[in-house]
């Protein structure tokens, strides 16, 4: 994703999620994923798809078991 793509998708996600705490972090090296973070905690990735001239962005959010509250018994 280009810096312009990242800025546009970040602005969109902030608007629809209602939070300026949402941040897209450019990859350290070319070809790596753009990271999606909230309050500096990485919660997923964003990927750009360009199929037959139609561009879309996929957000993949990962929730680790260790981050969840304890299950009620």
The first five atom37 places (N, CA, C, CB, O) and aatype in JSON, in Angstrom:
{
  "aatype": [20, 20, 20, 20, 20, 20, 20, 20, 20, 20, 20, 20, 20, 20, 20, 20, 20, 20, 20, 20, 20, 20, 20, 20, 20, 20, 20, 20, 20, 20, 20, 20, 20, 20, 20, 20, 20, 20, 20, 20, 20, 20, 20, 20, 20, 20, 20, 20, 20, 20, 20, 20, 20, 20, 20, 20, 20, 20, 20, 20, 20, 20, 20, 20, 20, 20, 20, 20, 20, 20, 20, 20, 20],
  "atom_mask": [
    [1, 1, 1, 1, 1],
    [1, 1, 1, 1, 1],
    [1, 1, 1, 1, 1],
    [1, 1, 1, 1, 1],
    [1, 1, 1, 1, 1],
    [1, 1, 1, 1, 1],
    [1, 1, 1, 1, 1],
    [1, 1, 1, 1, 1],
    [1, 1, 1, 1, 1],
    [1, 1, 1, 1, 1],
    [1, 1, 1, 1, 1],
    [1, 1, 1, 1, 1],
    [1, 1, 1, 1, 1],
    [1, 1, 1, 1, 1],
    [1, 1, 1, 1, 1],
    [1, 1, 1, 1, 1],
    [1, 1, 1, 1, 1],
    [1, 1, 1, 1, 1],
    [1, 1, 1, 1, 1],
    [1, 1, 1, 1, 1],
    [1, 1, 1, 1, 1],
    [1, 1, 1, 1, 1],
    [1, 1, 1, 1, 1],
    [1, 1, 1, 1, 1],
    [1, 1, 1, 1, 1],
    [1, 1, 1, 1, 1],
    [1, 1, 1, 1, 1],
    [1, 1, 1, 1, 1],
    [1, 1, 1, 1, 1],
    [1, 1, 1, 1, 1],
    [1, 1, 1, 1, 1],
    [1, 1, 1, 1, 1],
    [1, 1, 1, 1, 1],
    [1, 1, 1, 1, 1],
    [1, 1, 1, 1, 1],
    [1, 1, 1, 1, 1],
    [1, 1, 1, 1, 1],
    [1, 1, 1, 1, 1],
    [1, 1, 1, 1, 1],
    [1, 1, 1, 1, 1],
    [1, 1, 1, 1, 1],
    [1, 1, 1, 1, 1],
    [1, 1, 1, 1, 1],
    [1, 1, 1, 1, 1],
    [1, 1, 1, 1, 1],
    [1, 1, 1, 1, 1],
    [1, 1, 1, 1, 1],
    [1, 1, 1, 1, 1],
    [1, 1, 1, 1, 1],
    [1, 1, 1, 1, 1],
    [1, 1, 1, 1, 1],
    [1, 1, 1, 1, 1],
    [1, 1, 1, 1, 1],
    [1, 1, 1, 1, 1],
    [1, 1, 1, 1, 1],
    [1, 1, 1, 1, 1],
    [1, 1, 1, 1, 1],
    [1, 1, 1, 1, 1],
    [1, 1, 1, 1, 1],
    [1, 1, 1, 1, 1],
    [1, 1, 1, 1, 1],
    [1, 1, 1, 1, 1],
    [1, 1, 1, 1, 1],
    [1, 1, 1, 1, 1],
    [1, 1, 1, 1, 1],
    [1, 1, 1, 1, 1],
    [1, 1, 1, 1, 1],
    [1, 1, 1, 1, 1],
    [1, 1, 1, 1, 1],
    [1, 1, 1, 1, 1],
    [1, 1, 1, 1, 1],
    [1, 1, 1, 1, 1],
    [1, 1, 1, 1, 1]
  ],
  "atom_positions": [
    [[0.84, -1.18, 0.0], [0.0, 0.0, 0.0], [0.89, 1.24, 0.0], [-0.96, 0.0, 1.22], [1.93, 1.27, 0.65]],
    [[0.46, 2.25, -0.72], [1.2, 3.5, -0.75], [0.87, 4.33, 0.49], [0.88, 4.3, -2.04], [-0.13, 4.07, 1.16]],
    [[1.7, 5.33, 0.8], [1.37, 6.22, 1.92], [0.0, 6.88, 1.76], [2.44, 7.29, 2.05], [-0.7, 7.11, 2.75]],
    [[-0.4, 7.19, 0.53], [-1.71, 7.78, 0.28], [-2.82, 6.78, 0.59], [-1.82, 8.26, -1.19], [-3.82, 7.13, 1.21]],
    [[-2.64, 5.52, 0.16], [-3.62, 4.47, 0.48], [-3.78, 4.35, 2.0], [-3.18, 3.1, -0.12], [-4.89, 4.3, 2.52]],
    [[-2.66, 4.3, 2.7], [-2.67, 4.13, 4.16], [-3.41, 5.27, 4.83], [-1.24, 4.04, 4.7], [-4.24, 5.04, 5.71]],
    [[-3.13, 6.5, 4.42], [-3.78, 7.67, 5.02], [-5.29, 7.66, 4.74], [-3.16, 8.97, 4.46], [-6.08, 7.97, 5.64]],
    [[-5.69, 7.3, 3.54], [-7.12, 7.28, 3.18], [-7.87, 6.2, 3.94], [-7.29, 7.08, 1.68], [-8.96, 6.44, 4.46]],
    [[-7.28, 4.99, 4.02], [-7.95, 3.9, 4.73], [-8.0, 4.2, 6.22], [-7.21, 2.55, 4.48], [-9.01, 3.92, 6.88]],
    [[-6.94, 4.78, 6.77], [-6.93, 5.15, 8.18], [-8.03, 6.17, 8.49], [-5.55, 5.71, 8.59], [-8.74, 6.04, 9.48]],
    [[-8.16, 7.18, 7.64], [-9.2, 8.19, 7.84], [-10.59, 7.55, 7.79], [-9.09, 9.3, 6.78], [-11.46, 7.9, 8.59]],
    [[-10.79, 6.63, 6.87], [-12.07, 5.94, 6.76], [-12.36, 5.11, 8.01], [-12.09, 5.03, 5.52], [-13.45, 5.2, 8.57]],
    [[-11.39, 4.31, 8.44], [-11.59, 3.47, 9.63], [-11.85, 4.31, 10.88], [-10.38, 2.57, 9.85], [-12.7, 3.97, 11.69]],
    [[-11.12, 5.41, 11.03], [-11.35, 6.29, 12.17], [-12.77, 6.83, 12.16], [-10.34, 7.45, 12.17], [-13.42, 6.92, 13.2]],
    [[-13.25, 7.2, 10.97], [-14.6, 7.77, 10.85], [-15.67, 6.73, 11.17], [-14.82, 8.33, 9.44], [-16.56, 6.98, 11.98]],
    [[-15.57, 5.55, 10.55], [-16.64, 4.57, 10.75], [-16.58, 3.91, 12.13], [-16.58, 3.51, 9.67], [-17.61, 3.47, 12.65]],
    [[-15.39, 3.83, 12.72], [-15.26, 3.24, 14.05], [-15.39, 4.28, 15.15], [-13.94, 2.52, 14.17], [-15.49, 3.93, 16.33]],
    [[-15.39, 5.55, 14.77], [-15.59, 6.62, 15.73], [-14.46, 6.82, 16.72], [-16.82, 6.38, 16.47], [-14.68, 7.17, 17.87]],
    [[-13.21, 6.6, 16.25], [-12.09, 6.73, 17.16], [-10.81, 7.16, 16.44], [-11.85, 5.43, 17.9], [-10.43, 6.56, 15.43]],
    [[-10.17, 8.19, 16.96], [-8.88, 8.62, 16.44], [-7.75, 7.76, 16.98], [-8.63, 10.08, 16.77], [-6.59, 7.98, 16.63]],
    [[-8.07, 6.79, 17.82], [-7.05, 5.88, 18.37], [-6.66, 4.79, 17.38], [-7.56, 5.25, 19.67], [-5.69, 4.08, 17.59]],
    [[-7.43, 4.67, 16.3], [-7.13, 3.69, 15.25], [-6.0, 4.24, 14.38], [-8.41, 3.38, 14.38], [-6.08, 5.36, 13.88]],
    [[-4.96, 3.43, 14.2], [-3.8, 3.86, 13.42], [-3.35, 2.75, 12.5], [-2.65, 4.29, 14.35], [-3.31, 1.58, 12.89]],
    [[-2.99, 3.1, 11.27], [-2.37, 2.15, 10.35], [-0.88, 2.43, 10.35], [-2.98, 2.26, 8.91], [-0.44, 3.57, 10.16]],
    [[-0.11, 1.38, 10.56], [1.35, 1.5, 10.66], [1.97, 0.92, 9.39], [1.89, 0.76, 11.93], [1.8, -0.26, 9.09]],
    [[2.7, 1.78, 8.65], [3.35, 1.28, 7.42], [4.35, 0.17, 7.75], [4.06, 2.44, 6.68], [4.92, 0.15, 8.84]],
    [[4.55, -0.76, 6.81], [5.48, -1.85, 7.07], [6.92, -1.38, 7.16], [5.36, -2.91, 6.0], [7.3, -0.38, 6.54]],
    [[7.71, -2.1, 7.94], [9.13, -1.77, 8.1], [9.89, -2.04, 6.79], [9.75, -2.59, 9.25], [10.83, -1.33, 6.45]],
    [[9.46, -3.08, 6.07], [10.08, -3.43, 4.8], [9.01, -3.58, 3.73], [10.91, -4.74, 4.92], [7.87, -3.95, 4.02]],
    [[9.39, -3.28, 2.51], [8.47, -3.39, 1.39], [7.97, -4.84, 1.27], [9.15, -2.95, 0.07], [8.74, -5.79, 1.44]],
    [[6.69, -4.99, 0.99], [6.11, -6.3, 0.82], [5.48, -6.87, 2.07], [7.14, -7.23, 0.33], [4.78, -7.88, 2.01]],
    [[5.73, -6.24, 3.22], [5.13, -6.71, 4.47], [3.75, -6.07, 4.63], [6.04, -6.36, 5.68], [3.38, -5.15, 3.9]],
    [[2.99, -6.57, 5.58], [1.64, -6.08, 5.81], [1.62, -4.75, 6.55], [0.86, -7.1, 6.6], [2.51, -4.43, 7.34]],
    [[0.58, -3.97, 6.26], [0.3, -2.77, 7.03], [-0.39, -3.22, 8.31], [-0.58, -1.74, 6.21], [-1.34, -4.01, 8.25]],
    [[0.07, -2.74, 9.45], [-0.52, -3.15, 10.72], [-1.62, -2.2, 11.15], [0.56, -3.24, 11.8], [-1.51, -0.98, 10.96]],
    [[-2.67, -2.75, 11.73], [-3.77, -1.99, 12.29], [-3.58, -1.99, 13.8], [-5.16, -2.59, 11.88], [-3.51, -3.05, 14.42]],
    [[-3.51, -0.8, 14.39], [-3.33, -0.74, 15.84], [-4.34, 0.2, 16.48], [-1.91, -0.29, 16.19], [-4.86, 1.12, 15.84]],
    [[-4.6, -0.06, 17.75], [-5.45, 0.8, 18.57], [-4.68, 1.05, 19.85], [-6.88, 0.14, 18.86], [-4.28, 0.12, 20.55]],
    [[-4.46, 2.33, 20.15], [-3.66, 2.69, 21.33], [-2.31, 1.99, 21.32], [-4.42, 2.34, 22.62], [-1.87, 1.5, 22.36]],
    [[-1.65, 1.95, 20.19], [-0.32, 1.35, 20.02], [-0.28, -0.17, 20.22], [0.63, 1.98, 20.99], [0.8, -0.74, 20.32]],
    [[-1.44, -0.82, 20.28], [-1.49, -2.28, 20.34], [-1.95, -2.81, 18.98], [-2.44, -2.78, 21.49], [-3.04, -2.49, 18.52]],
    [[-1.1, -3.62, 18.35], [-1.43, -4.17, 17.04], [-2.55, -5.19, 17.21], [-0.18, -4.82, 16.37], [-2.44, -6.13, 17.99]],
    [[-3.64, -4.97, 16.45], [-4.78, -5.89, 16.53], [-5.06, -6.59, 15.21], [-6.01, -5.13, 16.97], [-5.94, -7.45, 15.14]],
    [[-4.32, -6.24, 14.16], [-4.56, -6.89, 12.88], [-3.75, -6.29, 11.75], [-6.01, -6.82, 12.55], [-2.78, -5.57, 11.97]],
    [[-4.17, -6.61, 10.54], [-3.47, -6.15, 9.34], [-4.47, -5.66, 8.31], [-2.61, -7.27, 8.75], [-5.66, -5.97, 8.36]],
    [[-3.96, -4.87, 7.36], [-4.78, -4.36, 6.26], [-4.06, -4.7, 4.96], [-5.03, -2.8, 6.38], [-2.85, -4.49, 4.83]],
    [[-4.82, -5.24, 3.99], [-4.24, -5.63, 2.71], [-5.01, -4.97, 1.58], [-4.24, -7.16, 2.55], [-6.23, -4.82, 1.65]],
    [[-4.29, -4.58, 0.54], [-4.89, -3.98, -0.65], [-5.06, -5.06, -1.71], [-4.03, -2.81, -1.19], [-4.15, -5.86, -1.94]],
    [[-6.22, -5.1, -2.35], [-6.5, -6.04, -3.42], [-6.92, -5.27, -4.66], [-7.59, -7.07, -2.99], [-7.85, -4.47, -4.61]],
    [[-6.23, -5.52, -5.76], [-6.55, -4.86, -7.02], [-6.85, -5.96, -8.04], [-5.37, -3.92, -7.51], [-5.95, -6.53, -8.65]],
    [[-8.15, -6.24, -8.21], [-8.56, -7.3, -9.11], [-9.34, -6.72, -10.27], [-9.39, -8.35, -8.38], [-10.42, -6.15, -10.08]],
    [[-8.8, -6.85, -11.45], [-9.43, -6.37, -12.67], [-9.82, -4.9, -12.58], [-10.66, -7.2, -12.98], [-10.89, -4.49, -13.05]],
    [[-8.94, -4.1, -11.97], [-9.16, -2.67, -11.89], [-10.02, -2.21, -10.73], [-9.77, -2.2, -13.13], [-10.18, -1.01, -10.52]],
    [[-10.59, -3.16, -9.98], [-11.39, -2.8, -8.81], [-10.54, -2.97, -7.56], [-12.68, -3.67, -8.73], [-10.04, -4.06, -7.28]],
    [[-10.37, -1.88, -6.82], [-9.51, -1.88, -5.64], [-10.37, -2.01, -4.39], [-8.65, -0.59, -5.59], [-11.4, -1.36, -4.25]],
    [[-9.92, -2.88, -3.49], [-10.57, -3.01, -2.18], [-9.48, -3.21, -1.13], [-11.6, -4.19, -2.16], [-8.34, -3.53, -1.45]],
    [[-9.87, -3.01, 0.11], [-8.95, -3.17, 1.24], [-9.57, -4.13, 2.22], [-8.62, -1.81, 1.91], [-10.73, -3.96, 2.61]],
    [[-8.82, -5.15, 2.64], [-9.31, -6.14, 3.58], [-8.65, -5.91, 4.93], [-9.04, -7.57, 3.07], [-7.43, -5.77, 5.03]],
    [[-9.48, -5.87, 5.97], [-8.99, -5.72, 7.34], [-9.12, -7.07, 8.03], [-9.78, -4.6, 8.12], [-10.21, -7.65, 8.08]],
    [[-8.01, -7.56, 8.55], [-8.01, -8.83, 9.28], [-7.66, -8.52, 10.73], [-6.99, -9.86, 8.64], [-6.57, -8.04, 11.03]],
    [[-8.59, -8.8, 11.64], [-8.37, -8.56, 13.07], [-8.14, -9.89, 13.77], [-9.59, -7.8, 13.7], [-8.89, -10.84, 13.57]],
    [[-7.09, -9.94, 14.57], [-6.75, -11.14, 15.33], [-7.02, -10.89, 16.8], [-5.28, -11.54, 15.09], [-6.56, -9.9, 17.37]],
    [[-7.76, -11.81, 17.43], [-8.01, -11.73, 18.86], [-7.35, -12.94, 19.5], [-9.56, -11.68, 19.18], [-7.72, -14.08, 19.23]],
    [[-6.37, -12.68, 20.36], [-5.67, -13.77, 21.03], [-6.46, -14.23, 22.25], [-4.26, -13.32, 21.44], [-7.02, -13.42, 22.98]],
    [[-6.49, -15.51, 22.46], [-7.18, -16.08, 23.62], [-6.69, -15.44, 24.91], [-6.98, -17.6, 23.67], [-7.48, -15.16, 25.8]],
    [[-5.4, -15.21, 25.01], [-4.82, -14.65, 26.24], [-5.29, -13.22, 26.53], [-3.31, -14.66, 26.14], [-5.17, -12.75, 27.66]],
    [[-5.81, -12.54, 25.53], [-6.3, -11.18, 25.72], [-7.77, -11.11, 26.16], [-6.13, -10.4, 24.45], [-8.25, -10.05, 26.56]],
    [[-8.47, -12.23, 26.08], [-9.88, -12.26, 26.43], [-10.08, -12.35, 27.93], [-10.56, -13.44, 25.74], [-9.22, -12.86, 28.65]],
    [[-11.23, -11.84, 28.42], [-11.53, -12.01, 29.84], [-11.78, -13.49, 30.13], [-12.77, -11.14, 30.26], [-12.1, -14.27, 29.22]],
    [[-11.65, -13.86, 31.37], [-11.86, -15.26, 31.74], [-13.3, -15.66, 31.42], [-11.55, -15.48, 33.25], [-14.23, -14.87, 31.56]],
    [[-13.45, -16.91, 30.99], [-14.78, -17.43, 30.67], [-15.54, -17.73, 31.96], [-14.68, -18.71, 29.79], [-14.97, -18.21, 32.94]],
    [[-16.84, -17.44, 31.94], [-17.68, -17.77, 33.09], [-17.96, -19.25, 33.09], [-18.99, -16.96, 33.07], [-18.12, -19.88, 32.04]],
    [[-18.02, -19.81, 34.29], [-18.3, -21.25, 34.4], [-19.67, -21.48, 34.96], [-17.27, -21.95, 35.27], [-20.08, -22.63, 35.13]]
  ]
}
